[in-house]
Coordinates of C-alpha atoms in Angstrom, one line a residue:
M1 CA 0.0 0.0 0.0
T2 CA 2.8 2.4 0.9
E3 CA 4.6 1.6 -2.3
A4 CA 1.5 2.2 -4.4
L5 CA 1.0 5.6 -2.7
G6 CA 4.6 6.5 -3.2
R7 CA 4.3 5.6 -6.9
L8 CA 1.2 7.7 -7.3
A9 CA 2.8 10.7 -5.5
Y10 CA 5.8 10.4 -7.9
Y11 CA 3.6 10.3 -11.0
F12 CA 1.6 13.3 -9.9
Q13 CA 4.6 15.3 -9.0
T14 CA 6.7 14.4 -12.0
F15 CA 4.2 14.2 -15.0
E16 CA 1.9 17.0 -15.9
F17 CA -0.2 14.8 -18.1
V18 CA -1.2 12.7 -15.1
R19 CA -2.5 15.8 -13.3
Y20 CA -4.3 16.9 -16.4
A21 CA -5.9 13.5 -16.8
M22 CA -7.2 13.5 -13.2
V23 CA -8.6 17.1 -13.4
A24 CA -10.3 16.4 -16.8
G25 CA -11.6 13.0 -15.7
V26 CA -13.2 14.3 -12.6
L27 CA -14.9 17.2 -14.4
I28 CA -16.1 15.0 -17.2
A29 CA -17.5 12.4 -14.7
L30 CA -19.3 15.2 -12.8
C31 CA -21.1 16.7 -15.8
S32 CA -21.8 13.3 -17.4
S33 CA -23.7 12.1 -14.3
L34 CA -25.8 15.3 -13.9
L35 CA -28.1 14.4 -16.8
G36 CA -27.7 10.6 -16.5
V37 CA -30.7 10.4 -14.2
T38 CA -32.8 12.4 -16.6
L39 CA -31.7 10.2 -19.6
V40 CA -32.5 7.0 -17.7
L41 CA -36.0 8.2 -16.5
K42 CA -36.9 9.5 -20.0
R43 CA -35.6 6.3 -21.6
F44 CA -33.1 8.3 -23.6
S45 CA -30.1 6.2 -22.5
F46 CA -29.5 4.9 -26.1
I47 CA -29.0 8.5 -27.4
G48 CA -25.6 8.7 -25.7
D49 CA -24.5 5.6 -27.5
G50 CA -25.8 6.8 -30.9
L51 CA -24.2 10.3 -30.5
S52 CA -20.9 8.8 -29.5
H53 CA -20.8 7.0 -32.9
V54 CA -21.6 10.3 -34.6
A55 CA -18.7 11.9 -32.7
F56 CA -16.4 9.1 -33.8
G57 CA -17.2 9.8 -37.4
A58 CA -16.7 13.5 -36.9
T59 CA -13.3 12.7 -35.2
A60 CA -12.2 10.7 -38.2
V61 CA -13.2 13.6 -40.6
A62 CA -11.3 16.1 -38.4
A63 CA -8.2 13.8 -38.5
A64 CA -8.4 13.6 -42.3
M65 CA -8.6 17.4 -42.5
N66 CA -5.5 17.7 -40.2
L67 CA -7.4 19.9 -37.7
T68 CA -5.1 20.6 -34.7
D69 CA -8.2 20.8 -32.4
N70 CA -10.8 18.3 -33.5
I71 CA -13.4 19.5 -31.0
L72 CA -14.0 22.5 -33.3
L73 CA -15.6 20.1 -35.8
V74 CA -16.8 17.2 -33.5
L75 CA -18.8 19.4 -31.1
P76 CA -20.9 21.3 -33.7
V77 CA -21.6 18.1 -35.7
T78 CA -22.6 16.1 -32.6
I79 CA -24.9 19.0 -31.5
L80 CA -26.5 19.2 -34.9
C81 CA -27.2 15.5 -35.0
A82 CA -28.7 15.6 -31.5
V83 CA -31.0 18.4 -32.5
L84 CA -32.0 16.7 -35.8
L85 CA -32.7 13.5 -34.0
L86 CA -34.9 15.2 -31.4
R87 CA -36.8 17.4 -33.9
T88 CA -37.4 14.9 -36.7
G89 CA -37.4 11.5 -34.8
Q90 CA -41.1 11.8 -33.9
N91 CA -42.3 13.7 -37.0
T92 CA -41.2 11.5 -39.9
K93 CA -42.0 8.0 -41.1
I94 CA -38.7 6.9 -39.6
K95 CA -39.2 7.0 -35.9
G96 CA -36.6 8.1 -33.3
D97 CA -35.1 4.7 -32.5
A98 CA -34.7 3.7 -36.2
S99 CA -33.3 7.1 -37.2
L100 CA -30.8 6.9 -34.4
A101 CA -29.7 3.4 -35.4
M102 CA -29.2 4.5 -39.0
I103 CA -27.2 7.6 -38.1
S104 CA -25.1 5.9 -35.4
V105 CA -24.2 2.9 -37.5
G106 CA -23.7 5.0 -40.6
A107 CA -21.4 7.5 -38.8
L108 CA -19.4 4.6 -37.3
A109 CA -18.9 2.9 -40.7
I110 CA -18.0 6.2 -42.5
G111 CA -15.6 7.2 -39.7
Y112 CA -13.8 3.9 -40.0
L113 CA -13.7 4.1 -43.8
I114 CA -12.2 7.6 -43.6
M115 CA -9.6 6.5 -41.1
N116 CA -8.6 3.8 -43.5
L117 CA -8.5 6.0 -46.6
F118 CA -6.6 8.9 -44.8
A119 CA -4.5 6.9 -42.3
K120 CA -1.9 9.1 -40.6
S121 CA 0.1 6.3 -39.1
A122 CA 1.1 2.7 -40.0
N123 CA -0.7 1.4 -36.9
L124 CA -4.3 2.1 -37.9
S125 CA -5.8 -0.5 -35.5
A126 CA -4.2 1.3 -32.5
D127 CA -5.6 4.7 -33.6
V128 CA -9.1 3.2 -34.0
C129 CA -8.9 1.4 -30.6
A130 CA -7.7 4.6 -28.9
T131 CA -10.7 6.6 -30.3
L132 CA -13.3 3.8 -29.6
F133 CA -12.0 2.9 -26.1
G134 CA -10.2 6.0 -24.9
S135 CA -7.1 4.2 -24.0
T136 CA -4.6 7.0 -24.5
S137 CA -6.5 10.3 -25.3
I138 CA -7.1 11.2 -21.7
L139 CA -3.3 10.9 -21.1
T140 CA -2.4 13.2 -23.9
L141 CA -4.4 16.3 -23.1
S142 CA -2.9 19.7 -23.5
P143 CA -3.4 22.6 -21.1
T144 CA -5.7 24.2 -23.6
A145 CA -7.8 21.0 -23.8
V146 CA -8.1 20.9 -20.0
W147 CA -9.2 24.5 -19.8
L148 CA -11.8 23.9 -22.6
C149 CA -13.0 20.8 -20.7
A150 CA -13.3 22.9 -17.5
G151 CA -15.2 25.6 -19.3
L152 CA -17.7 23.2 -21.0
S153 CA -18.1 21.3 -17.7
A154 CA -18.9 24.5 -15.9
L155 CA -21.4 25.4 -18.6
V156 CA -23.2 22.1 -18.3
T157 CA -23.3 22.3 -14.5
A158 CA -24.6 25.9 -14.7
V159 CA -27.3 25.0 -17.2
F160 CA -28.4 22.0 -15.0
L161 CA -28.6 24.1 -11.8
L162 CA -30.3 27.1 -13.5
F163 CA -33.0 25.0 -15.2
Y164 CA -33.2 22.3 -12.5
H165 CA -36.9 22.6 -11.8
K166 CA -37.8 22.7 -15.5
I167 CA -35.7 19.7 -16.2
F168 CA -37.3 17.9 -13.3
S169 CA -40.8 18.6 -14.6
V170 CA -40.0 17.6 -18.2
T171 CA -38.3 14.4 -17.0
F172 CA -41.3 13.0 -15.1
D173 CA -44.4 14.3 -17.0
E174 CA -43.7 16.2 -20.2
D175 CA -47.3 16.6 -21.1
F176 CA -48.3 18.0 -17.7
A177 CA -45.3 20.3 -17.8
A178 CA -46.4 21.6 -21.2
A179 CA -50.0 22.0 -19.9
T180 CA -48.7 24.2 -17.0
G181 CA -46.9 26.5 -19.3
V182 CA -43.4 25.0 -19.4
R183 CA -41.9 25.0 -22.9
A184 CA -41.3 21.3 -23.0
K185 CA -40.0 21.2 -26.5
A186 CA -37.5 24.0 -25.9
Y187 CA -36.1 22.2 -22.8
N188 CA -35.9 18.9 -24.6
L189 CA -33.9 20.8 -27.2
L190 CA -31.7 22.2 -24.5
L191 CA -31.2 18.7 -23.1
A192 CA -30.2 17.4 -26.5
V193 CA -27.5 20.1 -26.9
V194 CA -26.1 19.5 -23.4
I195 CA -26.1 15.8 -24.0
A196 CA -24.1 16.3 -27.2
V197 CA -21.5 18.4 -25.2
I198 CA -21.3 15.7 -22.6
I199 CA -20.7 13.0 -25.2
V200 CA -17.9 14.9 -26.8
L201 CA -16.2 15.5 -23.5
A202 CA -16.7 11.9 -22.3
M203 CA -15.0 10.6 -25.5
N204 CA -11.7 11.9 -24.2
L205 CA -12.2 9.9 -21.0
V206 CA -13.6 6.5 -22.0
G207 CA -13.8 6.5 -25.8
A208 CA -16.7 6.4 -28.2
L209 CA -18.0 2.9 -27.4
L210 CA -18.0 3.3 -23.6
V211 CA -19.6 6.7 -23.2
S212 CA -23.1 5.3 -22.3
A213 CA -21.6 3.5 -19.3
L214 CA -20.2 6.8 -17.9
V215 CA -23.7 8.4 -18.2
V216 CA -25.9 5.5 -17.2
F217 CA -24.1 3.4 -14.6
P218 CA -23.9 6.1 -11.8
A219 CA -27.6 6.9 -12.3
L220 CA -28.7 3.2 -12.2
S221 CA -26.5 2.6 -9.1
A222 CA -28.0 5.6 -7.2
M223 CA -31.5 4.5 -8.0
R224 CA -30.9 1.2 -6.2
V225 CA -30.6 3.0 -2.9
F226 CA -32.3 6.4 -3.1
K227 CA -35.7 7.3 -4.4
S228 CA -36.1 11.1 -4.8
F229 CA -34.8 12.9 -7.9
L230 CA -32.5 15.2 -5.9
S231 CA -30.9 12.4 -3.8
V232 CA -30.4 10.2 -6.8
T233 CA -28.8 13.0 -8.7
V234 CA -26.4 13.9 -5.9
C235 CA -25.5 10.3 -5.3
S236 CA -25.0 9.8 -9.0
V237 CA -22.6 12.7 -9.2
V238 CA -20.6 11.6 -6.1
M239 CA -20.3 8.0 -7.3
S240 CA -19.3 9.1 -10.9
V241 CA -16.5 11.3 -9.6
V242 CA -15.2 8.7 -7.2
C243 CA -15.3 6.0 -9.8
A244 CA -13.5 8.1 -12.4
A245 CA -10.8 9.1 -9.9
L246 CA -10.4 5.5 -8.8
G247 CA -10.3 4.2 -12.4
I248 CA -7.6 6.7 -13.4
L249 CA -5.5 5.8 -10.3
I250 CA -5.9 2.1 -10.9
S251 CA -5.0 2.5 -14.6
I252 CA -1.8 4.4 -13.7
L253 CA -0.7 1.7 -11.2
A254 CA -1.8 -1.3 -13.2
G255 CA -1.0 0.0 -16.7
T256 CA -4.6 -0.8 -17.8
P257 CA -6.6 1.2 -20.4
V258 CA -8.1 4.2 -18.6
G259 CA -11.6 4.1 -20.2
A260 CA -12.2 0.3 -19.6
T261 CA -10.8 0.6 -16.0
I262 CA -13.3 3.4 -15.2
V263 CA -16.2 1.4 -16.6
A264 CA -15.1 -1.6 -14.6
V265 CA -15.0 0.4 -11.4
N266 CA -18.5 1.7 -12.2
I267 CA -19.8 -1.9 -12.7
S268 CA -18.3 -2.8 -9.3
G269 CA -20.1 0.2 -7.8
F270 CA -23.4 -0.8 -9.4
L271 CA -23.1 -4.3 -7.9
I272 CA -22.3 -2.9 -4.5
F273 CA -25.3 -0.5 -4.6
S274 CA -27.6 -3.2 -5.9
A275 CA -26.6 -5.4 -2.9
A276 CA -27.1 -2.4 -0.5
G277 CA -30.5 -1.7 -2.0
R278 CA -31.6 -5.3 -1.4
I279 CA -30.4 -5.2 2.2
L280 CA -32.2 -1.9 2.8
Q281 CA -35.5 -3.3 1.3
R282 CA -35.3 -6.4 3.6
S283 CA -34.6 -4.3 6.7

């Protein structure tokens, strides 16, 4: 134990990228979990997975265009797709789940095709794996990327706190909220934009294929023990931050992929909370 703590202290004191990874990881986990409860309750969990595939395709296009900061392309494209899915999913012959499946699978295939056609390195499989599973991107963040992550995380948190009551009403009964004067469609649109921002941020931490786990697992875990919306949200945030920090620390010590390690810690947390929930019900 003492040796492990000594190694961690050495890494944090010596390497800037480790400190950057921890700061960015905690911020991303915090804002990812804020809307996780809303997504689960509204049965929108699959949107995170679909938009992550869109972000992967946009990342491949940005790499082919030699953009130094791919978020300048990835973020607008992901937001646009989130808005289009929300606005057209229920008003066309192709319903929301089918249109999401078409867009996500199409973006994933096109992204992989572009990465093959415009490969920047000889080890294409490593590039694809890093983008899909986030194995290295969180450890190569620049100070600018960390500040951008901090700014977007602060923006997501501020939006959630500012519109907390509206989000609460839209989450549980959208029709009733609209009947009482709440602009439900506008707040759903706001949710879509914020979700897109979260997806782009989370890709740096866990990769395109594991984003949904970062959003959903903390919310599902908190729901096993707590019942009110506020308590579930607070517990979800705390658990997400703790799991992200533990996952990063374990990956540093064990040399495991960061994204997969964080998801494994979240799964462990879910099992613990599920057991705790059963014990509380029996007592």
